[in-house]
């Protein structure tokens, strides 16, 4: 792990909370509420997904929930280009309307592959929701149906996002500042 700090806050906790409610308002207006399965991509989505779910309560939408664990970056901050399923969902998704939830959209490979797998298993529709959209490194043609914040090309942590599995507990989004000369 390189020398770094996470002091600079990029998105405050209160701004995240407001945006989560707006996202859920949009999702509730477009999703098919009877048949909805929300699938969180672990580990990064756990905090975002929990807040999204609480916000669904305001719309009396009652989604099923499941989780998918994919391979991680480890101590790397650049995508390796391959995505593997480590732990699969358990729900039968045939005919279901899926909302895939991830922390951040970067190259797009994670969501593109997951979307393809879910459609291959017979989901009726697959929509995507991410807290953050980092457009700088997109490698596949994919835009999220619902995105919280578009951010510049920084490596960020907090609110579920990690650097080498650290800092997921931060209630805000912070920038990782690397000190190469330290
Ligand atoms: P993609 O497949 O390149 O779109 O990568 C998405 C995944 O990369 C996310 O689920 C994150 O786990 C990870 N990721 C991408 N950018 C960042 C970042 O700035 N901080 C932490 N994780 C990131
Ligand atoms: Mg992730």
mmCIF file of C-alpha atoms and ligand atoms in Angstrom:
data_model
loop_
_atom_site.group_PDB
_atom_site.id
_atom_site.type_symbol
_atom_site.label_atom_id
_atom_site.label_comp_id
_atom_site.label_asym_id
_atom_site.label_seq_id
_atom_site.Cartn_x
_atom_site.Cartn_y
_atom_site.Cartn_z
ATOM 1 C CA UNK A 1 0.000 0.000 0.000
ATOM 2 C CA UNK A 2 1.374 3.436 -0.936
ATOM 3 C CA UNK A 3 1.717 6.254 1.629
ATOM 4 C CA UNK A 4 -1.567 8.176 1.616
ATOM 5 C CA UNK A 5 -4.188 10.069 3.589
ATOM 6 C CA UNK A 6 -7.976 10.384 3.324
ATOM 7 C CA UNK A 7 -8.466 13.834 4.874
ATOM 8 C CA UNK A 8 -10.081 15.595 1.951
ATOM 9 C CA UNK A 9 -13.855 15.187 1.890
ATOM 10 C CA UNK A 10 -15.356 15.130 -1.596
ATOM 11 C CA UNK A 11 -19.025 14.503 -0.748
ATOM 12 C CA UNK A 12 -20.497 15.203 2.684
ATOM 13 C CA UNK A 13 -22.746 12.777 4.511
ATOM 14 C CA UNK A 14 -25.722 15.167 4.318
ATOM 15 C CA UNK A 15 -25.367 15.538 0.537
ATOM 16 C CA UNK A 16 -25.336 11.747 0.167
ATOM 17 C CA UNK A 17 -28.497 11.411 2.270
ATOM 18 C CA UNK A 18 -30.358 13.979 0.153
ATOM 19 C CA UNK A 19 -29.245 12.364 -3.092
ATOM 20 C CA UNK A 20 -30.233 8.872 -1.931
ATOM 21 C CA UNK A 21 -33.816 10.053 -1.431
ATOM 22 C CA UNK A 22 -33.853 11.666 -4.875
ATOM 23 C CA UNK A 23 -32.521 8.491 -6.483
ATOM 24 C CA UNK A 24 -35.196 6.407 -4.815
ATOM 25 C CA UNK A 25 -37.886 8.856 -5.930
ATOM 26 C CA UNK A 26 -36.664 8.324 -9.503
ATOM 27 C CA UNK A 27 -36.388 4.560 -9.127
ATOM 28 C CA UNK A 28 -39.858 4.266 -7.594
ATOM 29 C CA UNK A 29 -41.268 6.285 -10.485
ATOM 30 C CA UNK A 30 -39.708 4.008 -13.109
ATOM 31 C CA UNK A 31 -39.365 0.551 -11.519
ATOM 32 C CA UNK A 32 -42.000 -2.163 -11.559
ATOM 33 C CA UNK A 33 -42.562 -2.311 -7.798
ATOM 34 C CA UNK A 34 -44.324 -5.682 -7.559
ATOM 35 C CA UNK A 35 -41.558 -7.686 -9.102
ATOM 36 C CA UNK A 36 -38.451 -5.842 -7.973
ATOM 37 C CA UNK A 37 -35.285 -7.557 -6.774
ATOM 38 C CA UNK A 38 -32.493 -5.261 -5.609
ATOM 39 C CA UNK A 39 -29.084 -6.883 -6.022
ATOM 40 C CA UNK A 40 -26.146 -5.299 -4.213
ATOM 41 C CA UNK A 41 -22.643 -5.891 -5.527
ATOM 42 C CA UNK A 42 -20.449 -6.562 -2.501
ATOM 43 C CA UNK A 43 -18.664 -5.361 -0.683
ATOM 44 C CA UNK A 44 -18.718 -1.769 -1.891
ATOM 45 C CA UNK A 45 -22.494 -1.323 -2.126
ATOM 46 C CA UNK A 46 -23.485 -2.373 1.399
ATOM 47 C CA UNK A 47 -23.914 1.076 2.953
ATOM 48 C CA UNK A 48 -25.507 2.651 -0.116
ATOM 49 C CA UNK A 49 -27.876 -0.288 -0.500
ATOM 50 C CA UNK A 50 -28.929 -0.081 3.165
ATOM 51 C CA UNK A 51 -29.766 3.615 2.787
ATOM 52 C CA UNK A 52 -31.581 3.041 -0.515
ATOM 53 C CA UNK A 53 -33.696 0.327 1.096
ATOM 54 C CA UNK A 54 -34.678 2.563 4.020
ATOM 55 C CA UNK A 55 -35.648 5.231 1.526
ATOM 56 C CA UNK A 56 -37.891 2.796 -0.406
ATOM 57 C CA UNK A 57 -40.029 2.681 2.723
ATOM 58 C CA UNK A 58 -41.325 6.196 1.905
ATOM 59 C CA UNK A 59 -42.831 4.832 -1.317
ATOM 60 C CA UNK A 60 -44.199 1.642 0.194
ATOM 61 C CA UNK A 61 -42.131 -0.322 -2.285
ATOM 62 C CA UNK A 62 -41.115 -3.746 -0.943
ATOM 63 C CA UNK A 63 -38.230 -5.141 -2.983
ATOM 64 C CA UNK A 64 -36.561 -8.482 -2.448
ATOM 65 C CA UNK A 65 -32.829 -8.184 -1.755
ATOM 66 C CA UNK A 66 -29.889 -10.299 -2.716
ATOM 67 C CA UNK A 67 -26.127 -9.893 -2.919
ATOM 68 C CA UNK A 68 -23.415 -10.809 -5.344
ATOM 69 C CA UNK A 69 -19.737 -10.787 -4.407
ATOM 70 C CA UNK A 70 -17.269 -10.041 -7.167
ATOM 71 C CA UNK A 71 -13.497 -10.079 -7.176
ATOM 72 C CA UNK A 72 -11.880 -6.942 -5.792
ATOM 73 C CA UNK A 73 -9.034 -4.619 -6.702
ATOM 74 C CA UNK A 74 -7.024 -5.617 -3.605
ATOM 75 C CA UNK A 75 -4.308 -3.056 -2.967
ATOM 76 C CA UNK A 76 -4.517 -1.831 -6.543
ATOM 77 C CA UNK A 77 -6.355 1.313 -7.601
ATOM 78 C CA UNK A 78 -6.578 0.368 -11.265
ATOM 79 C CA UNK A 79 -9.012 -2.199 -12.667
ATOM 80 C CA UNK A 80 -7.399 -5.495 -13.631
ATOM 81 C CA UNK A 81 -9.918 -5.899 -16.438
ATOM 82 C CA UNK A 82 -11.313 -9.239 -15.288
ATOM 83 C CA UNK A 83 -14.355 -9.679 -13.075
ATOM 84 C CA UNK A 84 -15.142 -12.968 -11.286
ATOM 85 C CA UNK A 85 -18.162 -14.045 -9.254
ATOM 86 C CA UNK A 86 -16.972 -15.139 -5.806
ATOM 87 C CA UNK A 87 -20.398 -15.534 -4.230
ATOM 88 C CA UNK A 88 -23.586 -15.772 -6.264
ATOM 89 C CA UNK A 89 -27.173 -14.637 -5.593
ATOM 90 C CA UNK A 90 -29.745 -17.175 -4.354
ATOM 91 C CA UNK A 91 -32.960 -15.707 -5.733
ATOM 92 C CA UNK A 92 -34.634 -17.126 -8.824
ATOM 93 C CA UNK A 93 -34.726 -14.042 -11.023
ATOM 94 C CA UNK A 94 -36.740 -15.385 -13.979
ATOM 95 C CA UNK A 95 -39.276 -12.740 -14.962
ATOM 96 C CA UNK A 96 -38.060 -10.348 -12.253
ATOM 97 C CA UNK A 97 -37.184 -6.684 -12.603
ATOM 98 C CA UNK A 98 -33.662 -6.298 -11.295
ATOM 99 C CA UNK A 99 -32.030 -3.213 -9.873
ATOM 100 C CA UNK A 100 -28.269 -3.729 -9.733
ATOM 101 C CA UNK A 101 -26.635 -1.521 -7.100
ATOM 102 C CA UNK A 102 -22.949 -0.716 -6.978
ATOM 103 C CA UNK A 103 -20.849 1.879 -5.215
ATOM 104 C CA UNK A 104 -19.116 3.301 -8.285
ATOM 105 C CA UNK A 105 -19.146 2.964 -12.040
ATOM 106 C CA UNK A 106 -15.581 3.134 -13.363
ATOM 107 C CA UNK A 107 -14.585 1.079 -16.421
ATOM 108 C CA UNK A 108 -18.136 -0.282 -16.546
ATOM 109 C CA UNK A 109 -16.989 -3.902 -16.743
ATOM 110 C CA UNK A 110 -18.543 -4.950 -13.433
ATOM 111 C CA UNK A 111 -22.024 -3.698 -14.239
ATOM 112 C CA UNK A 112 -21.924 -4.680 -17.906
ATOM 113 C CA UNK A 113 -20.988 -8.260 -17.052
ATOM 114 C CA UNK A 114 -23.441 -8.535 -14.162
ATOM 115 C CA UNK A 115 -26.241 -7.123 -16.290
ATOM 116 C CA UNK A 116 -25.495 -9.640 -19.033
ATOM 117 C CA UNK A 117 -25.514 -12.535 -16.557
ATOM 118 C CA UNK A 118 -28.872 -11.449 -15.063
ATOM 119 C CA UNK A 119 -30.489 -11.082 -18.487
ATOM 120 C CA UNK A 120 -29.057 -14.490 -19.442
ATOM 121 C CA UNK A 121 -30.806 -15.988 -16.426
ATOM 122 C CA UNK A 122 -34.157 -14.691 -17.618
ATOM 123 C CA UNK A 123 -34.655 -11.421 -15.756
ATOM 124 C CA UNK A 124 -37.409 -9.372 -17.407
ATOM 125 C CA UNK A 125 -35.478 -6.138 -17.005
ATOM 126 C CA UNK A 126 -32.181 -5.028 -15.483
ATOM 127 C CA UNK A 127 -31.578 -1.439 -14.401
ATOM 128 C CA UNK A 128 -28.471 -0.099 -12.704
ATOM 129 C CA UNK A 129 -27.930 2.318 -9.827
ATOM 130 C CA UNK A 130 -24.582 3.640 -8.622
ATOM 131 C CA UNK A 131 -23.685 6.239 -6.031
ATOM 132 C CA UNK A 132 -20.717 7.526 -8.030
ATOM 133 C CA UNK A 133 -20.004 7.759 -11.725
ATOM 134 C CA UNK A 134 -16.332 8.170 -12.684
ATOM 135 C CA UNK A 135 -16.357 8.648 -16.430
ATOM 136 C CA UNK A 136 -12.602 8.906 -17.068
ATOM 137 C CA UNK A 137 -11.833 5.189 -17.520
ATOM 138 C CA UNK A 138 -14.919 3.795 -19.211
ATOM 139 C CA UNK A 139 -13.871 0.693 -21.181
ATOM 140 C CA UNK A 140 -17.312 -0.588 -22.181
ATOM 141 C CA UNK A 141 -20.358 1.276 -23.373
ATOM 142 C CA UNK A 142 -22.485 1.493 -20.268
ATOM 143 C CA UNK A 143 -24.233 4.333 -18.487
ATOM 144 C CA UNK A 144 -26.043 3.840 -15.185
ATOM 145 C CA UNK A 145 -29.814 4.272 -15.231
ATOM 146 C CA UNK A 146 -29.521 6.037 -11.877
ATOM 147 C CA UNK A 147 -26.310 7.760 -10.736
ATOM 148 C CA UNK A 148 -25.833 9.809 -7.570
ATOM 149 C CA UNK A 149 -22.804 11.964 -8.353
ATOM 150 C CA UNK A 150 -20.485 12.289 -11.325
ATOM 151 C CA UNK A 151 -16.907 12.627 -10.040
ATOM 152 C CA UNK A 152 -13.558 13.473 -11.620
ATOM 153 C CA UNK A 153 -10.736 10.992 -11.905
ATOM 154 C CA UNK A 154 -9.863 10.534 -8.207
ATOM 155 C CA UNK A 155 -9.541 7.364 -6.205
ATOM 156 C CA UNK A 156 -12.152 7.734 -3.473
ATOM 157 C CA UNK A 157 -13.110 5.882 -0.305
ATOM 158 C CA UNK A 158 -15.822 5.867 2.342
ATOM 159 C CA UNK A 159 -19.526 5.051 2.482
ATOM 160 C CA UNK A 160 -18.670 1.473 1.523
ATOM 161 C CA UNK A 161 -15.825 2.194 -0.885
ATOM 162 C CA UNK A 162 -12.389 0.964 0.085
ATOM 163 C CA UNK A 163 -8.690 1.196 -0.499
ATOM 164 C CA UNK A 164 -7.291 -2.286 0.226
ATOM 165 C CA UNK A 165 -10.472 -3.025 2.244
ATOM 166 C CA UNK A 166 -9.952 0.030 4.482
ATOM 167 C CA UNK A 167 -12.069 3.167 5.085
ATOM 168 C CA UNK A 168 -15.443 1.618 4.197
ATOM 169 C CA UNK A 169 -16.783 2.961 7.517
ATOM 170 C CA UNK A 170 -16.421 6.660 6.640
ATOM 171 C CA UNK A 171 -19.886 8.289 6.496
ATOM 172 C CA UNK A 172 -18.750 10.568 3.640
ATOM 173 C CA UNK A 173 -16.796 10.176 0.397
ATOM 174 C CA UNK A 174 -13.119 11.166 0.747
ATOM 175 C CA UNK A 175 -10.301 11.501 -1.758
ATOM 176 C CA UNK A 176 -7.233 9.313 -1.326
ATOM 177 C CA UNK A 177 -4.154 11.546 -1.579
ATOM 178 C CA UNK A 178 -1.003 9.628 -2.357
ATOM 179 C CA UNK A 179 2.378 10.875 -1.110
ATOM 180 C CA UNK A 180 4.860 9.409 -3.529
ATOM 181 C CA UNK A 181 7.830 11.302 -2.118
ATOM 182 C CA UNK A 182 7.084 10.367 1.519
HETATM 183 P P1 LIG B 1 -15.610 -1.105 -12.972
HETATM 184 O O1 LIG B 1 -15.880 -2.540 -13.250
HETATM 185 O O2 LIG B 1 -14.271 -0.668 -13.481
HETATM 186 O O3 LIG B 1 -16.709 -0.172 -13.371
HETATM 187 O O4 LIG B 1 -15.337 -1.003 -11.434
HETATM 188 C C1 LIG B 1 -16.270 -0.858 -10.488
HETATM 189 C C2 LIG B 1 -15.636 -1.287 -9.188
HETATM 190 O O5 LIG B 1 -14.303 -0.770 -9.048
HETATM 191 C C3 LIG B 1 -16.400 -0.708 -8.039
HETATM 192 O O6 LIG B 1 -17.361 -1.608 -7.589
HETATM 193 C C4 LIG B 1 -15.313 -0.482 -7.004
HETATM 194 O O7 LIG B 1 -15.184 -1.633 -6.208
HETATM 195 C C5 LIG B 1 -14.043 -0.324 -7.757
HETATM 196 N N1 LIG B 1 -13.611 1.101 -7.831
HETATM 197 C C6 LIG B 1 -13.516 1.857 -8.934
HETATM 198 N N2 LIG B 1 -13.109 3.099 -8.626
HETATM 199 C C7 LIG B 1 -12.942 3.126 -7.295
HETATM 200 C C8 LIG B 1 -12.543 4.166 -6.363
HETATM 201 O O8 LIG B 1 -12.272 5.331 -6.687
HETATM 202 N N3 LIG B 1 -12.501 3.790 -5.054
HETATM 203 C C9 LIG B 1 -12.801 2.535 -4.625
HETATM 204 N N4 LIG B 1 -13.188 1.552 -5.448
HETATM 205 C C10 LIG B 1 -13.253 1.845 -6.774
HETATM 206 MG MG1 LIG B 2 -17.028 -2.849 -5.827
#
